[in-house]
Amino acid sequence: MLFITLEGPDGSGKTSQIPLLAGAIRAAGYDLVVTREPGGTPIGDEVRQVIMDLKHKGQMHPTTEILLFQASRAQLVNEVIRPALAAGKVVLCDRYADSTLAYQGYGHQTDLAALRQIVQFATGGLTPDLTLLLDIDAEAGLRRRAGDSGQWNRMDAYQVEFHRRVRAGYHALAAAEPARWVTIHADRDPAAIQADLQQVVLDRLISR
Ligand code: TMP
């Protein structure tokens, strides 16, 4: 069992890389569960809709947003991730607790120590074994998202300054736990990014 998470600023290309990475992990013979946050369960997907809905723009209090992300996460951990790991599977999750620290902590500048406590409560302390950071400049990431018609949502509408703080937050989180994080430069050809992702993940799986 191995719990792998993918993190990155908006527009880092995470979501389009995951199906290919999942295919490579399965082709190497591993039993894999792929999931995402917010969402990944029927309850979590409903919570995701509330968080993302543009009609709530400017209305949702930051504390509400924080707690909704944790509600989705608690459901995912207990319904999907822990059972999969207990069954000896590999879990690949598109965003996890580090997104709360990067977006709500560094982005919205909410107290990090308080956030860590709330995250601990939501996850029961479940931490990824490996976290892949798809690192991209805030403007480049937002341009990618804006060009992707239909993908623009309430979270993207925050100011670019917010997204710069998110990226800097990811750098700080990765620097604090170098054994868990691997940073991959994401403003490149998608095939090159995929090759790096596969190499890191398959090496880690083989060397366990
Ligand atoms: P995504 O599914 O396209 O990555 O969108 C999820 C958005 O929600 C993205 O802008 C990051 C944000 N987010 C947080 O702000 N906090 C969190 O804890 C999580 C999981 C996501």
Coordinates of N, CA and C and ligand atoms in Angstrom, one line a residue:
M1 N 0.8 -1.2 0.0 CA 0.0 0.0 0.0 C 0.9 1.3 0.0
L2 N 0.4 2.2 -0.7 CA 1.1 3.5 -0.8 C 0.1 4.6 -1.0
F3 N 0.1 5.7 -0.3 CA -0.8 6.8 -0.4 C -0.1 7.9 -1.1
I4 N -0.5 8.2 -2.4 CA 0.2 9.2 -3.2 C -0.8 10.4 -3.4
T5 N -0.3 11.6 -3.3 CA -1.2 12.7 -3.6 C -0.5 13.6 -4.6
L6 N -1.3 14.2 -5.5 CA -0.9 15.2 -6.4 C -1.3 16.6 -6.0
E7 N -0.4 17.5 -6.0 CA -0.8 18.9 -5.6 C -0.2 19.9 -6.6
G8 N -0.8 21.1 -6.6 CA -0.3 22.1 -7.5 C -1.3 23.3 -7.6
P9 N -0.8 24.4 -8.1 CA -1.6 25.6 -8.3 C -2.7 25.2 -9.4
D10 N -3.7 26.0 -9.5 CA -4.7 25.9 -10.5 C -4.0 25.9 -11.9
G11 N -4.4 25.1 -12.8 CA -3.9 25.1 -14.1 C -2.5 24.4 -14.3
S12 N -2.1 23.6 -13.2 CA -0.8 22.9 -13.3 C -0.9 21.7 -14.1
G13 N -2.1 21.3 -14.5 CA -2.3 20.1 -15.4 C -2.4 18.8 -14.7
K14 N -2.5 18.9 -13.4 CA -2.6 17.7 -12.6 C -3.7 16.7 -13.1
T15 N -4.9 17.3 -13.3 CA -6.0 16.4 -13.6 C -5.9 15.7 -14.9
S16 N -5.3 16.3 -15.9 CA -5.1 15.6 -17.2 C -3.9 14.6 -17.1
Q17 N -3.0 14.8 -16.2 CA -1.9 13.8 -16.1 C -2.3 12.5 -15.4
I18 N -3.3 12.6 -14.5 CA -3.6 11.5 -13.6 C -4.1 10.2 -14.3
P19 N -4.9 10.3 -15.4 CA -5.3 9.1 -16.0 C -4.1 8.3 -16.6
L20 N -3.2 9.0 -17.2 CA -2.0 8.4 -17.8 C -1.1 7.8 -16.7
L21 N -0.9 8.5 -15.6 CA -0.1 8.0 -14.5 C -0.8 6.8 -13.9
A22 N -2.1 6.8 -13.8 CA -2.9 5.7 -13.2 C -2.7 4.5 -14.1
G23 N -2.7 4.7 -15.5 CA -2.6 3.6 -16.4 C -1.2 2.9 -16.2
A24 N -0.2 3.7 -16.0 CA 1.2 3.2 -15.9 C 1.3 2.4 -14.6
I25 N 0.7 2.9 -13.5 CA 0.8 2.2 -12.2 C 0.1 0.8 -12.3
R26 N -1.0 0.8 -13.0 CA -1.8 -0.4 -13.2 C -1.0 -1.4 -14.1
A27 N -0.4 -0.8 -15.1 CA 0.3 -1.7 -16.1 C 1.5 -2.3 -15.4
A28 N 2.0 -1.7 -14.3 CA 3.2 -2.2 -13.6 C 2.7 -3.3 -12.6
G29 N 1.4 -3.5 -12.5 CA 0.8 -4.6 -11.7 C 0.3 -4.3 -10.4
Y30 N 0.1 -3.0 -10.1 CA -0.4 -2.6 -8.8 C -1.9 -2.4 -8.9
D31 N -2.6 -2.7 -7.8 CA -4.0 -2.5 -7.6 C -4.2 -1.0 -7.1
L32 N -4.8 -0.2 -8.0 CA -4.8 1.2 -7.7 C -6.2 1.8 -7.6
V33 N -6.4 2.7 -6.6 CA -7.6 3.5 -6.5 C -7.3 4.9 -6.8
V34 N -8.0 5.5 -7.7 CA -7.8 6.9 -8.1 C -9.0 7.7 -7.6
T35 N -8.7 8.8 -6.9 CA -9.8 9.7 -6.4 C -9.3 11.1 -6.4
R36 N -10.2 12.0 -5.9 CA -9.9 13.4 -5.9 C -10.6 14.2 -4.8
E37 N -10.1 15.4 -4.6 CA -10.7 16.3 -3.6 C -10.9 17.7 -4.2
P38 N -11.9 18.4 -3.8 CA -13.0 17.9 -3.0 C -13.8 17.0 -3.9
G39 N -14.5 16.0 -3.2 CA -15.3 15.0 -3.9 C -14.8 13.6 -3.7
G40 N -15.0 12.8 -4.6 CA -14.5 11.4 -4.5 C -15.4 10.4 -3.9
T41 N -16.5 11.0 -3.3 CA -17.6 10.1 -2.7 C -18.9 10.9 -3.1
P42 N -20.0 10.2 -3.1 CA -21.3 10.9 -3.4 C -21.5 12.1 -2.5
I43 N -21.2 12.0 -1.2 CA -21.4 13.1 -0.3 C -20.4 14.2 -0.6
G44 N -19.2 13.8 -0.8 CA -18.1 14.8 -1.1 C -18.4 15.5 -2.5
D45 N -18.9 14.8 -3.4 CA -19.2 15.5 -4.7 C -20.3 16.5 -4.5
E46 N -21.3 16.3 -3.6 CA -22.3 17.3 -3.4 C -21.6 18.5 -2.7
V47 N -20.7 18.2 -1.7 CA -20.0 19.3 -1.0 C -19.2 20.1 -2.1
R48 N -18.6 19.4 -3.0 CA -17.8 20.1 -4.0 C -18.6 21.1 -4.8
Q49 N -19.8 20.7 -5.1 CA -20.7 21.6 -5.9 C -21.0 22.9 -5.2
V50 N -21.2 22.8 -3.9 CA -21.5 23.9 -3.0 C -20.2 24.9 -3.0
I51 N -19.0 24.2 -2.9 CA -17.8 25.0 -2.8 C -17.5 25.8 -4.1
M52 N -17.7 25.1 -5.2 CA -17.3 25.6 -6.5 C -18.3 26.5 -7.2
D53 N -19.6 26.5 -6.7 CA -20.6 27.2 -7.4 C -20.4 28.7 -7.5
L54 N -20.3 29.2 -8.7 CA -20.1 30.7 -8.9 C -21.2 31.5 -8.3
K55 N -22.4 30.9 -8.1 CA -23.4 31.8 -7.5 C -23.1 32.1 -6.1
H56 N -22.2 31.4 -5.4 CA -21.8 31.8 -4.1 C -20.6 32.8 -4.0
K57 N -20.2 33.2 -5.2 CA -19.0 34.1 -5.2 C -19.2 35.3 -4.3
G58 N -18.2 35.6 -3.4 CA -18.3 36.7 -2.5 C -19.2 36.5 -1.3
Q59 N -19.9 35.4 -1.3 CA -20.8 35.1 -0.2 C -20.2 34.2 0.9
M60 N -19.4 33.2 0.4 CA -19.0 32.2 1.3 C -17.9 32.7 2.3
H61 N -18.1 32.6 3.6 CA -17.1 33.0 4.6 C -15.9 32.0 4.5
P62 N -14.7 32.5 4.6 CA -13.5 31.6 4.6 C -13.6 30.5 5.6
T63 N -14.2 30.7 6.7 CA -14.3 29.6 7.7 C -15.3 28.5 7.2
T64 N -16.3 28.9 6.5 CA -17.3 27.9 5.9 C -16.5 27.1 4.8
E65 N -15.8 27.8 4.0 CA -15.0 27.1 3.0 C -14.1 26.1 3.5
I66 N -13.3 26.5 4.6 CA -12.4 25.6 5.2 C -13.1 24.3 5.7
L67 N -14.2 24.5 6.4 CA -14.9 23.4 7.0 C -15.6 22.5 5.9
L68 N -16.0 23.1 4.8 CA -16.6 22.2 3.7 C -15.5 21.4 3.1
F69 N -14.3 21.9 2.9 CA -13.2 21.1 2.4 C -12.9 19.9 3.3
Q70 N -13.0 20.2 4.7 CA -12.7 19.1 5.6 C -13.8 18.1 5.7
A71 N -15.1 18.5 5.4 CA -16.2 17.6 5.4 C -16.0 16.6 4.3
S72 N -15.7 17.1 3.1 CA -15.5 16.3 2.0 C -14.3 15.3 2.2
R73 N -13.3 15.8 2.8 CA -12.1 15.0 3.1 C -12.3 13.9 4.1
A74 N -13.1 14.2 5.2 CA -13.3 13.2 6.2 C -14.1 12.0 5.6
Q75 N -15.1 12.4 4.7 CA -15.8 11.3 4.1 C -14.9 10.5 3.2
L76 N -14.1 11.1 2.4 CA -13.2 10.4 1.5 C -12.2 9.5 2.2
V77 N -11.6 10.0 3.3 CA -10.7 9.3 4.0 C -11.3 8.0 4.6
N78 N -12.5 8.1 5.1 CA -13.1 7.0 5.8 C -13.8 6.0 4.8
E79 N -14.4 6.6 3.8 CA -15.2 5.8 2.8 C -14.3 5.1 1.8
V80 N -13.2 5.8 1.4 CA -12.4 5.3 0.2 C -10.9 5.0 0.6
I81 N -10.2 6.0 1.2 CA -8.8 5.9 1.2 C -8.3 4.9 2.3
R82 N -8.9 5.0 3.5 CA -8.4 4.0 4.5 C -8.8 2.6 4.1
P83 N -10.0 2.3 3.7 CA -10.3 0.9 3.3 C -9.4 0.4 2.1
A84 N -9.1 1.3 1.2 CA -8.2 0.9 0.1 C -6.8 0.5 0.6
L85 N -6.3 1.4 1.4 CA -4.9 1.1 2.0 C -4.9 -0.1 2.8
A86 N -6.0 -0.3 3.6 CA -6.1 -1.5 4.4 C -6.1 -2.8 3.6
A87 N -6.7 -2.7 2.4 CA -6.7 -3.8 1.5 C -5.5 -4.0 0.7
G88 N -4.4 -3.2 1.0 CA -3.1 -3.3 0.3 C -3.0 -2.6 -1.0
K89 N -4.0 -1.7 -1.3 CA -4.0 -1.0 -2.6 C -3.1 0.2 -2.6
V90 N -2.8 0.7 -3.8 CA -2.1 2.0 -3.9 C -3.3 3.0 -4.1
V91 N -3.2 4.2 -3.5 CA -4.2 5.2 -3.7 C -3.5 6.5 -4.3
L92 N -4.1 7.0 -5.3 CA -3.6 8.2 -6.0 C -4.7 9.2 -5.9
C93 N -4.5 10.3 -5.2 CA -5.5 11.3 -4.9 C -5.1 12.7 -5.5
D94 N -6.0 13.2 -6.3 CA -5.9 14.6 -6.9 C -6.2 15.6 -5.8
R95 N -5.3 16.1 -5.2 CA -5.3 17.1 -4.0 C -5.7 16.3 -2.7
Y96 N -5.2 16.9 -1.6 CA -5.5 16.4 -0.3 C -5.2 17.5 0.7
A97 N -4.8 17.1 1.9 CA -4.7 18.1 3.0 C -3.8 19.3 2.7
D98 N -2.7 19.0 1.9 CA -1.8 20.1 1.6 C -2.5 21.2 0.9
S99 N -3.6 20.9 0.1 CA -4.3 22.0 -0.6 C -4.9 22.9 0.4
T100 N -5.4 22.4 1.6 CA -6.0 23.3 2.6 C -4.9 24.2 3.1
L101 N -3.7 23.7 3.4 CA -2.6 24.5 3.9 C -2.2 25.5 2.9
A102 N -2.1 25.1 1.6 CA -1.6 26.1 0.6 C -2.7 27.1 0.3
Y103 N -3.9 26.7 0.1 CA -5.0 27.7 -0.4 C -5.6 28.5 0.8
Q104 N -6.0 27.8 1.8 CA -6.6 28.5 2.9 C -5.6 29.1 3.8
G105 N -4.4 28.3 4.1 CA -3.4 28.8 4.9 C -2.6 29.9 4.3
Y106 N -1.9 29.6 3.2 CA -1.0 30.6 2.6 C -1.8 31.6 1.7
G107 N -2.8 31.0 1.0 CA -3.6 31.9 0.1 C -4.5 32.8 0.8
H108 N -5.3 32.3 1.7 CA -6.2 33.2 2.5 C -5.6 33.7 3.7
Q109 N -4.4 33.3 4.0 CA -3.7 33.7 5.2 C -4.4 33.4 6.5
T110 N -5.0 32.2 6.6 CA -5.6 31.7 7.8 C -4.5 31.1 8.7
D111 N -4.6 31.2 10.0 CA -3.6 30.7 10.9 C -3.3 29.2 10.6
L112 N -2.0 28.9 10.3 CA -1.6 27.6 9.9 C -1.7 26.6 11.0
A113 N -1.4 27.0 12.2 CA -1.5 26.0 13.3 C -2.9 25.6 13.5
A114 N -3.8 26.5 13.4 CA -5.3 26.1 13.6 C -5.7 25.2 12.4
L115 N -5.3 25.5 11.2 CA -5.6 24.7 10.1 C -5.1 23.3 10.3
R116 N -3.9 23.2 10.7 CA -3.3 21.8 10.9 C -4.1 21.0 11.9
Q117 N -4.6 21.7 12.9 CA -5.5 20.9 13.9 C -6.8 20.4 13.2
I118 N -7.4 21.3 12.4 CA -8.6 21.0 11.8 C -8.4 19.8 10.8
V119 N -7.3 19.9 10.0 CA -7.0 18.9 9.1 C -6.7 17.5 9.8
Q120 N -6.0 17.6 10.9 CA -5.8 16.4 11.7 C -7.1 15.8 12.1
F121 N -8.0 16.6 12.6 CA -9.3 16.1 13.0 C -10.0 15.4 11.8
A122 N -10.0 16.1 10.6 CA -10.7 15.5 9.5 C -10.1 14.2 8.9
T123 N -8.8 14.1 9.0 CA -8.1 13.0 8.4 C -7.8 11.9 9.4
G124 N -7.9 12.2 10.7 CA -7.5 11.2 11.7 C -6.0 11.0 11.7
G125 N -5.3 12.0 11.1 CA -3.8 11.9 11.0 C -3.3 11.2 9.8
L126 N -4.1 10.8 8.9 CA -3.6 10.1 7.7 C -2.8 11.1 6.8
T127 N -1.6 10.8 6.6 CA -0.7 11.6 5.8 C -0.2 10.8 4.6
P128 N 0.0 11.5 3.4 CA 0.5 10.8 2.3 C 1.9 10.2 2.5
D129 N 2.2 9.1 1.8 CA 3.6 8.7 1.8 C 4.4 9.4 0.8
L130 N 3.8 9.9 -0.3 CA 4.5 10.6 -1.4 C 3.6 11.7 -1.9
T131 N 4.1 12.9 -2.0 CA 3.3 14.0 -2.6 C 4.1 14.6 -3.8
L132 N 3.4 14.7 -4.9 CA 4.0 15.2 -6.1 C 3.5 16.6 -6.3
L133 N 4.4 17.6 -6.4 CA 3.9 19.0 -6.6 C 4.2 19.3 -8.1
L134 N 3.1 19.6 -8.8 CA 3.2 20.1 -10.2 C 3.3 21.6 -10.1
D135 N 4.5 22.1 -10.3 CA 4.8 23.5 -9.9 C 4.7 24.3 -11.2
I136 N 3.9 25.4 -11.1 CA 3.8 26.3 -12.2 C 3.6 27.7 -11.7
D137 N 4.1 28.7 -12.4 CA 3.9 30.1 -12.1 C 2.4 30.4 -12.1
A138 N 2.0 31.3 -11.2 CA 0.5 31.6 -11.0 C -0.1 32.1 -12.3
E139 N 0.5 33.0 -12.9 CA -0.1 33.6 -14.2 C -0.2 32.5 -15.2
A140 N 0.8 31.7 -15.4 CA 0.8 30.7 -16.5 C -0.3 29.7 -16.2
G141 N -0.5 29.3 -14.9 CA -1.5 28.4 -14.5 C -2.9 28.9 -14.8
L142 N -3.1 30.2 -14.4 CA -4.4 30.8 -14.6 C -4.8 30.9 -16.1
R143 N -3.8 31.3 -16.9 CA -4.0 31.4 -18.3 C -4.5 30.1 -18.9
R144 N -3.8 29.0 -18.4 CA -4.2 27.7 -18.9 C -5.7 27.4 -18.6
R145 N -6.0 27.7 -17.3 CA -7.4 27.4 -16.9 C -8.4 28.3 -17.7
A146 N -8.1 29.6 -17.9 CA -9.0 30.5 -18.6 C -9.2 30.0 -20.0
G147 N -8.1 29.4 -20.6 CA -8.2 29.0 -22.0 C -9.1 27.7 -22.1
D148 N -9.3 27.1 -21.0 CA -10.0 25.8 -21.0 C -11.5 26.1 -20.7
S149 N -12.2 26.3 -21.8 CA -13.6 26.9 -21.6 C -14.4 25.9 -20.8
G150 N -15.2 26.5 -20.0 CA -16.1 25.7 -19.1 C -15.5 25.3 -17.8
Q151 N -14.2 25.4 -17.7 CA -13.4 25.0 -16.5 C -13.3 26.1 -15.5
W152 N -13.6 27.3 -15.9 CA -13.4 28.4 -15.0 C -14.4 28.4 -13.9
N153 N -14.0 28.4 -12.6 CA -14.9 28.3 -11.5 C -14.6 29.4 -10.5
R154 N -15.4 29.3 -9.4 CA -15.4 30.4 -8.4 C -13.9 30.5 -7.8
M155 N -13.3 29.3 -7.6 CA -11.9 29.4 -7.0 C -11.0 30.1 -7.9
D156 N -11.1 30.0 -9.2 CA -10.2 30.6 -10.2 C -10.3 32.1 -10.2
A157 N -11.5 32.6 -9.7 CA -11.8 34.0 -9.8 C -11.1 34.8 -8.8
Y158 N -10.4 34.2 -7.8 CA -9.7 34.9 -6.8 C -8.5 35.7 -7.5
Q159 N -8.1 36.7 -6.9 CA -7.0 37.5 -7.6 C -5.7 36.7 -7.8
V160 N -5.0 37.2 -8.7 CA -3.7 36.5 -9.0 C -2.8 36.5 -7.8
E161 N -2.8 37.5 -7.0 CA -2.0 37.6 -5.8 C -2.3 36.4 -4.9
F162 N -3.5 36.0 -4.8 CA -3.9 34.8 -4.0 C -3.1 33.6 -4.6
H163 N -3.2 33.5 -5.9 CA -2.5 32.3 -6.5 C -1.0 32.3 -6.3
R164 N -0.4 33.5 -6.3 CA 1.0 33.6 -6.0 C 1.3 33.1 -4.6
R165 N 0.5 33.5 -3.7 CA 0.7 33.1 -2.3 C 0.6 31.5 -2.2
V166 N -0.4 31.0 -2.9 CA -0.6 29.5 -2.9 C 0.6 28.8 -3.4
R167 N 1.2 29.3 -4.5 CA 2.4 28.7 -5.0 C 3.6 28.8 -4.0
A168 N 3.7 29.9 -3.4 CA 4.8 30.1 -2.4 C 4.6 29.2 -1.3
G169 N 3.3 29.0 -0.9 CA 2.9 28.1 0.2 C 3.4 26.7 -0.1
Y170 N 3.1 26.2 -1.4 CA 3.5 24.9 -1.8 C 5.0 24.7 -1.6
H171 N 5.7 25.8 -2.1 CA 7.2 25.7 -2.0 C 7.6 25.5 -0.5
A172 N 7.0 26.3 0.4 CA 7.3 26.2 1.8 C 7.0 24.8 2.4
L173 N 5.8 24.3 2.0 CA 5.4 22.9 2.5 C 6.4 21.9 2.0
A174 N 6.8 22.0 0.7 CA 7.7 21.0 0.1 C 9.1 21.1 0.8
A175 N 9.5 22.3 1.1 CA 10.8 22.5 1.7 C 10.9 21.9 3.1
A176 N 9.7 22.0 3.8 CA 9.7 21.6 5.2 C 9.7 20.0 5.3
E177 N 9.2 19.3 4.3 CA 9.2 17.9 4.4 C 9.8 17.3 3.1
P178 N 11.0 17.4 2.9 CA 11.6 17.0 1.6 C 11.5 15.5 1.3
A179 N 11.4 14.7 2.4 CA 11.3 13.2 2.2 C 10.0 12.8 1.6
R180 N 8.9 13.6 1.8 CA 7.6 13.3 1.3 C 7.3 13.9 -0.1
W181 N 7.9 15.1 -0.3 CA 7.5 15.9 -1.5 C 8.5 15.7 -2.7
V182 N 8.0 15.6 -3.9 CA 8.9 15.7 -5.1 C 8.3 16.8 -6.0
T183 N 9.1 17.8 -6.3 CA 8.6 18.9 -7.2 C 8.9 18.6 -8.6
I184 N 7.9 18.8 -9.5 CA 8.0 18.6 -10.9 C 7.6 19.9 -11.6
H185 N 8.5 20.4 -12.4 CA 8.3 21.6 -13.1 C 7.1 21.4 -14.2
A186 N 6.0 22.1 -14.1 CA 4.8 21.8 -14.9 C 4.6 22.7 -16.1
D187 N 5.5 23.7 -16.3 CA 5.3 24.5 -17.5 C 6.1 24.0 -18.6
R188 N 5.8 22.7 -19.0 CA 6.6 22.0 -20.0 C 5.6 21.2 -20.8
D189 N 6.2 20.5 -21.8 CA 5.5 19.6 -22.6 C 4.8 18.5 -21.7
P190 N 3.5 18.3 -21.9 CA 2.8 17.3 -21.0 C 3.5 15.9 -21.0
A191 N 4.0 15.5 -22.1 CA 4.7 14.1 -22.2 C 5.9 14.1 -21.3
A192 N 6.6 15.2 -21.2 CA 7.8 15.2 -20.4 C 7.4 15.2 -18.9
I193 N 6.4 15.9 -18.6 CA 5.9 15.9 -17.2 C 5.4 14.5 -16.8
Q194 N 4.7 13.8 -17.7 CA 4.2 12.5 -17.5 C 5.4 11.5 -17.2
A195 N 6.4 11.6 -18.0 CA 7.6 10.7 -17.9 C 8.2 10.9 -16.5
D196 N 8.3 12.1 -16.1 CA 8.8 12.4 -14.7 C 8.0 11.8 -13.6
L197 N 6.6 12.0 -13.8 CA 5.7 11.5 -12.8 C 5.8 10.0 -12.7
Q198 N 5.8 9.3 -13.8 CA 5.9 7.8 -13.8 C 7.2 7.4 -13.2
Q199 N 8.3 8.0 -13.5 CA 9.6 7.6 -13.0 C 9.6 7.7 -11.4
V200 N 9.1 8.8 -10.9 CA 9.1 9.0 -9.5 C 8.3 8.0 -8.8
V201 N 7.0 7.8 -9.3 CA 6.1 6.9 -8.6 C 6.5 5.5 -8.8
L202 N 6.9 5.0 -9.9 CA 7.3 3.6 -10.1 C 8.6 3.3 -9.3
D203 N 9.5 4.3 -9.3 CA 10.7 4.0 -8.4 C 10.3 3.9 -7.0
R204 N 9.4 4.7 -6.5 CA 9.0 4.6 -5.1 C 8.3 3.3 -4.8
L205 N 7.4 2.9 -5.7 CA 6.7 1.6 -5.5 C 7.7 0.4 -5.5
I206 N 8.6 0.5 -6.4 CA 9.6 -0.7 -6.5 C 10.5 -0.7 -5.2
S207 N 10.9 0.4 -4.7 CA 11.8 0.5 -3.6 C 11.2 0.4 -2.2
R208 N 9.9 0.1 -2.2 CA 9.2 0.0 -0.9 C 9.7 -1.2 -0.1
Ligands
TMP1 P1 -9.6 21.3 -8.9 O1 -10.4 20.1 -8.6 O2 -9.7 21.8 -10.2 O3 -8.2 21.1 -8.4 O4 -10.2 22.5 -8.0 C1 -10.3 22.4 -6.6 C2 -10.1 23.9 -6.2 O5 -10.3 23.9 -4.8 C3 -8.7 24.4 -6.4 O6 -8.8 25.8 -6.7 C4 -8.0 24.2 -5.1 C5 -9.2 24.4 -4.1 N1 -9.0 23.7 -2.8 C6 -8.8 24.4 -1.7 O7 -8.8 25.6 -1.7 N2 -8.6 23.7 -0.5 C7 -8.6 22.4 -0.4 O8 -8.5 21.8 0.7 C8 -8.8 21.6 -1.6 C9 -8.9 20.1 -1.6 C10 -9.0 22.3 -2.8

